[in-house]
Amino acid sequence: RLGCDIYKHEGNKGKGAAIKTGIAEILRDNPNISGIITADADGQHTPEDIMRIAGRLEQRPHSLHLGVRNFKDRAVPFKNKMGNRFSSLYFQAITKIACPDTQTGLRAIPVCLFRLALATEGSRYEYEMNFLTAAAKQNYPIEFLPVRTIYEENYETHFRPLKDSFLIYQTPLKFLCSSMICAAVDLSVFWLLSSIELIAILFRVLFATVTARVLSGILNFFLNHTWCFKNSSSFQRGVGNQAVKYLFLFILQMMMSWIMVTALSVLPVPLTILKIPVDAALFLFSYFVQANWIFHPGRKLKTEGKR
């Protein structure tokens, strides 16, 4: 024994599962612990940096501390720079927090976040992003500690580029899929109704837009509530509250679509074609509203310790 306890899963259940098992075991055996430190096993974190971030946790025991790397360093592989850049932009877009290194494995997690860590969905690499996002959305303070950037040419990783990237970004990808399905329904109904030339263009566009949006909107809410955002902490809120907020967004988007398509109808382009870029522009707006307001967590989990 080297002064530590080692817990093993029967098989490789993933990094997220390992972190949650570690937290559960530590909490059971050390109920008065102030927090834990997680560090990757690929040699990227020095013992000095691990001790530094542990010291930060002792000084500020109610904050989540991240050991952030310098991605301007020439030693950092290009794919790592681009991957972290995209991840950081995505994180900032959905949380409004600028995080220079969302993928760091060197973290100091205070005991007040243990229950959130155990409740966070995910068992592989997506777990770390899910946990970081959940902590940010529930307004826990996040602090950054610059650490050394170490990359070995032959270091091994169990990261699966396609599978794990999908798991990390599954919520926006599911939202995209849901939106594409509903857009197809919306455009089909709009095309059918806008082809009726018995009424004036202004009212024809309004009637077609309202009918198409109502049908596709009902389908969209159902898919987003039961599928897209189901596996996040935002699912704590009841369907009634979410439905009211979604209805507000639904009416706003419908009016914006009608106004914008009508304004562009002076162009010698079919109305259905004009509607495509309009709805594409509203897509990102809708995602961020739903992720940050409609399906956003309404309350914090009860946590250990005082904040």
Coordinates of C-alpha atoms in Angstrom, one line a residue:
R1 CA 0.0 0.0 0.0
L2 CA 1.2 3.5 -0.8
G3 CA -1.1 5.4 1.5
C4 CA -4.1 5.2 -0.8
D5 CA -7.2 3.1 -1.4
I6 CA -7.8 1.8 -4.9
Y7 CA -11.3 1.1 -6.2
K8 CA -11.8 -0.8 -9.5
H9 CA -14.8 -1.4 -11.7
E10 CA -15.1 -4.9 -13.2
G11 CA -14.8 -3.3 -16.6
N12 CA -14.1 0.1 -18.2
K13 CA -17.3 2.0 -17.3
G14 CA -15.8 5.4 -18.3
K15 CA -14.2 8.4 -16.7
G16 CA -17.4 9.8 -15.4
A17 CA -18.4 6.6 -13.7
A18 CA -15.0 6.4 -12.1
I19 CA -15.3 9.9 -10.7
K20 CA -18.7 9.3 -9.3
T21 CA -17.6 6.0 -7.7
G22 CA -14.6 7.8 -6.2
I23 CA -16.8 10.6 -4.7
A24 CA -19.3 8.1 -3.3
E25 CA -16.6 6.0 -1.6
I26 CA -14.7 9.0 -0.2
L27 CA -17.9 10.6 1.1
R28 CA -18.8 7.3 2.8
D29 CA -15.4 6.9 4.5
N30 CA -14.7 10.6 5.1
P31 CA -17.9 12.4 5.8
N32 CA -16.1 15.5 7.0
I33 CA -13.9 16.0 3.9
S34 CA -13.7 19.5 2.4
G35 CA -13.5 18.3 -1.2
I36 CA -11.6 16.3 -3.7
I37 CA -9.0 16.7 -6.5
T38 CA -9.4 15.0 -9.8
A39 CA -6.3 14.6 -12.1
D40 CA -5.8 12.8 -15.4
A41 CA -3.5 9.8 -15.4
D42 CA -1.7 10.7 -18.6
G43 CA 1.0 12.8 -17.1
Q44 CA -0.4 16.2 -18.0
H45 CA -0.6 17.4 -14.5
T46 CA 2.4 17.9 -12.2
P47 CA 2.4 17.1 -8.5
E48 CA 3.1 20.8 -7.8
D49 CA 0.0 21.9 -9.7
I50 CA -2.1 19.3 -7.9
M51 CA -0.9 20.6 -4.6
R52 CA -1.5 24.2 -5.7
I53 CA -5.1 23.6 -6.6
A54 CA -5.6 21.6 -3.4
G55 CA -4.4 24.7 -1.5
R56 CA -6.9 26.9 -3.5
L57 CA -9.7 24.6 -2.4
E58 CA -8.7 25.0 1.3
Q59 CA -8.6 28.8 0.9
R60 CA -12.0 29.0 -1.0
P61 CA -13.9 25.8 -0.1
H62 CA -17.2 26.8 -1.8
S63 CA -15.8 27.3 -5.3
L64 CA -15.2 24.8 -8.1
H65 CA -11.5 25.3 -9.1
L66 CA -10.2 24.4 -12.5
G67 CA -6.5 24.0 -13.5
V68 CA -6.4 25.8 -16.9
R69 CA -3.7 25.2 -19.5
N70 CA -2.1 27.8 -21.8
F71 CA -3.3 26.8 -25.2
K72 CA -1.1 29.4 -26.8
D73 CA 1.9 27.2 -25.9
R74 CA 3.5 25.7 -29.0
A75 CA 3.7 22.3 -27.3
V76 CA -0.1 22.0 -27.5
P77 CA -1.2 19.9 -30.5
F78 CA -3.4 21.7 -33.0
K79 CA -6.3 19.3 -32.6
N80 CA -6.3 20.0 -28.8
K81 CA -6.3 23.8 -29.4
M82 CA -9.2 23.6 -31.8
G83 CA -11.2 21.2 -29.7
N84 CA -10.8 23.3 -26.6
R85 CA -11.6 26.5 -28.5
F86 CA -14.8 25.1 -29.8
S87 CA -15.7 23.6 -26.4
S88 CA -15.0 26.9 -24.6
L89 CA -17.2 28.9 -27.1
Y90 CA -20.0 26.4 -26.7
F91 CA -19.8 26.6 -22.9
Q92 CA -19.8 30.4 -23.0
A93 CA -22.8 30.5 -25.3
I94 CA -24.9 28.3 -23.0
T95 CA -23.7 29.6 -19.6
K96 CA -22.5 33.2 -20.3
I97 CA -19.2 32.3 -18.5
A98 CA -15.9 32.5 -20.3
C99 CA -13.9 29.4 -19.4
P100 CA -10.4 29.1 -20.9
D101 CA -10.2 25.4 -20.5
T102 CA -13.4 23.4 -20.3
Q103 CA -11.7 20.1 -20.9
T104 CA -9.2 20.2 -18.1
G105 CA -9.1 17.1 -15.9
L106 CA -7.4 18.9 -13.0
R107 CA -10.3 20.1 -10.8
A108 CA -10.9 20.8 -7.2
I109 CA -14.5 19.9 -6.3
P110 CA -15.8 21.2 -3.0
V111 CA -18.0 19.0 -0.8
C112 CA -20.9 21.3 -1.4
L113 CA -20.9 20.1 -5.0
F114 CA -20.8 16.4 -4.3
R115 CA -24.5 15.7 -4.6
L116 CA -24.6 17.6 -7.9
A117 CA -21.6 15.6 -9.1
L118 CA -23.2 12.4 -8.2
A119 CA -26.5 13.4 -9.8
T120 CA -24.9 14.6 -13.1
E121 CA -25.7 12.4 -16.1
G122 CA -22.9 10.7 -18.1
S123 CA -20.4 8.0 -17.5
R124 CA -17.6 8.8 -20.0
Y125 CA -15.9 12.0 -21.1
E126 CA -19.2 13.8 -21.5
Y127 CA -19.6 13.7 -17.7
E128 CA -17.0 16.5 -17.1
M129 CA -18.7 18.9 -19.5
N130 CA -22.1 18.0 -18.1
F131 CA -21.0 18.6 -14.5
L132 CA -19.2 21.9 -15.4
T133 CA -22.3 23.1 -17.2
A134 CA -24.6 22.1 -14.4
A135 CA -22.4 23.9 -11.8
A136 CA -22.3 27.1 -13.9
K137 CA -26.1 27.1 -14.5
Q138 CA -26.8 26.7 -10.8
N139 CA -24.5 29.8 -10.2
Y140 CA -21.8 28.1 -8.2
P141 CA -18.5 30.1 -8.4
I142 CA -15.9 28.8 -10.7
E143 CA -12.3 29.9 -10.4
F144 CA -9.3 29.3 -12.7
L145 CA -5.7 28.4 -11.8
P146 CA -3.1 28.5 -14.5
V147 CA -1.1 25.3 -14.6
R148 CA 1.8 23.9 -16.7
T149 CA 1.0 22.5 -20.1
I150 CA 2.6 19.1 -20.6
Y151 CA 2.0 16.9 -23.7
E152 CA 3.9 13.7 -24.3
E153 CA 4.3 12.6 -27.9
N154 CA 3.3 9.0 -27.1
Y155 CA 0.7 9.5 -24.4
E156 CA -2.3 7.2 -24.6
T157 CA -5.9 8.2 -24.5
H158 CA -9.2 6.3 -24.3
F159 CA -11.1 9.3 -25.9
R160 CA -13.2 8.1 -28.9
P161 CA -13.4 11.1 -31.2
L162 CA -16.8 10.4 -32.8
K163 CA -18.6 8.6 -30.0
D164 CA -17.4 10.7 -27.1
S165 CA -17.8 14.0 -29.1
F166 CA -21.4 13.0 -29.7
L167 CA -21.9 12.3 -26.0
I168 CA -20.4 15.6 -25.0
Y169 CA -22.5 17.6 -27.5
Q170 CA -25.5 15.4 -27.6
T171 CA -28.0 18.0 -26.4
P172 CA -27.4 20.5 -29.2
L173 CA -27.1 17.6 -31.7
K174 CA -30.4 16.2 -30.5
F175 CA -31.9 19.7 -30.7
L176 CA -30.6 20.0 -34.3
C177 CA -32.2 16.7 -35.2
S178 CA -35.5 17.7 -33.5
S179 CA -35.5 21.0 -35.3
M180 CA -34.8 19.4 -38.7
I181 CA -37.8 17.0 -38.2
C182 CA -40.1 19.9 -37.1
A183 CA -38.7 22.1 -39.9
A184 CA -39.7 19.5 -42.5
V185 CA -43.2 19.4 -41.0
D186 CA -43.4 23.2 -40.8
L187 CA -42.2 23.7 -44.4
S188 CA -44.5 21.0 -45.8
V189 CA -47.6 22.5 -44.2
F190 CA -46.5 26.0 -45.1
W191 CA -45.9 25.1 -48.7
L192 CA -49.3 23.4 -48.9
L193 CA -51.3 26.3 -47.4
S194 CA -49.3 29.1 -49.1
S195 CA -50.1 27.6 -52.5
I196 CA -53.7 28.6 -52.0
E197 CA -54.1 31.8 -54.1
L198 CA -57.7 32.6 -53.0
I199 CA -56.6 35.1 -50.4
A200 CA -54.3 38.1 -50.3
I201 CA -50.6 37.5 -49.9
L202 CA -50.4 39.1 -46.4
F203 CA -53.1 36.9 -44.9
R204 CA -52.0 33.9 -46.9
V205 CA -48.6 34.0 -45.3
L206 CA -50.1 34.7 -41.9
F207 CA -52.5 31.7 -42.1
A208 CA -49.9 29.4 -43.5
T209 CA -47.3 30.5 -40.9
V210 CA -49.6 30.1 -37.9
T211 CA -51.0 26.7 -38.9
A212 CA -47.6 25.3 -39.8
R213 CA -46.0 26.7 -36.7
V214 CA -48.7 25.4 -34.4
L215 CA -48.4 21.8 -35.7
S216 CA -44.6 21.8 -35.7
G217 CA -44.4 23.6 -32.4
I218 CA -46.4 21.0 -30.6
L219 CA -44.1 18.3 -32.0
N220 CA -41.0 20.3 -31.2
F221 CA -42.0 20.8 -27.6
F222 CA -42.8 17.2 -27.2
L223 CA -39.4 16.1 -28.6
N224 CA -37.4 18.7 -26.7
H225 CA -39.1 18.0 -23.4
T226 CA -38.9 14.2 -23.6
W227 CA -35.7 13.7 -25.6
C228 CA -33.4 16.7 -26.1
F229 CA -33.2 18.1 -22.6
K230 CA -34.3 15.0 -20.7
N231 CA -30.8 14.0 -19.6
S232 CA -29.8 17.3 -18.1
S233 CA -30.3 18.8 -14.7
S234 CA -32.7 21.2 -16.4
F235 CA -35.4 18.5 -16.4
Q236 CA -36.1 19.2 -12.7
R237 CA -38.9 21.7 -13.7
G238 CA -42.4 20.6 -14.4
V239 CA -43.9 20.3 -17.8
G240 CA -46.5 23.0 -17.1
N241 CA -44.0 25.7 -16.4
Q242 CA -41.9 24.7 -19.4
A243 CA -45.0 24.6 -21.6
V244 CA -46.0 28.2 -20.7
K245 CA -42.5 29.5 -21.4
Y246 CA -42.3 27.5 -24.6
L247 CA -45.7 29.0 -25.7
F248 CA -44.2 32.5 -25.2
L249 CA -41.2 31.6 -27.4
F250 CA -43.4 29.9 -29.9
I251 CA -45.6 33.0 -30.4
L252 CA -42.5 35.3 -30.6
Q253 CA -40.9 33.1 -33.2
M254 CA -44.1 32.7 -35.2
M255 CA -44.5 36.5 -35.4
M256 CA -40.8 37.0 -36.3
S257 CA -41.1 34.4 -39.0
W258 CA -44.3 36.0 -40.4
I259 CA -42.9 39.5 -40.4
M260 CA -39.5 38.6 -41.9
V261 CA -41.0 36.4 -44.6
T262 CA -43.5 39.0 -45.5
A263 CA -40.8 41.7 -45.7
L264 CA -38.8 39.5 -48.0
S265 CA -41.8 38.5 -50.2
V266 CA -41.0 41.5 -52.5
L267 CA -38.2 39.4 -53.9
P268 CA -38.8 37.2 -56.9
V269 CA -38.3 34.1 -54.9
P270 CA -40.9 31.5 -53.8
L271 CA -42.2 32.0 -50.3
T272 CA -41.1 28.6 -49.1
I273 CA -37.5 29.3 -50.2
L274 CA -37.6 32.6 -48.4
K275 CA -38.7 30.9 -45.3
I276 CA -35.7 28.6 -45.1
P277 CA -33.0 31.2 -44.3
V278 CA -35.4 33.0 -42.0
D279 CA -36.0 29.9 -39.9
A280 CA -32.3 29.1 -40.0
A281 CA -31.6 32.4 -38.4
L282 CA -34.2 31.8 -35.7
F283 CA -32.7 28.3 -35.0
L284 CA -29.8 29.5 -32.8
F285 CA -32.0 32.0 -31.0
S286 CA -34.5 29.3 -30.2
Y287 CA -31.8 26.9 -28.9
F288 CA -30.2 29.3 -26.5
V289 CA -33.6 30.5 -25.2
Q290 CA -34.7 26.9 -24.5
A291 CA -31.4 25.8 -23.0
N292 CA -31.0 28.8 -20.8
W293 CA -34.6 29.7 -19.9
I294 CA -37.3 27.1 -20.7
F295 CA -35.4 24.0 -19.7
H296 CA -33.0 25.7 -17.3
P297 CA -32.9 24.3 -13.8
G298 CA -35.3 26.2 -11.6
R299 CA -33.7 25.4 -8.2
K300 CA -30.5 24.0 -6.8
L301 CA -30.0 20.6 -5.4
K302 CA -29.7 20.5 -1.6
T303 CA -26.0 20.3 -0.9
E304 CA -23.7 19.3 1.9
G305 CA -22.0 22.0 3.9
K306 CA -22.7 25.7 4.1
R307 CA -22.2 28.1 1.3

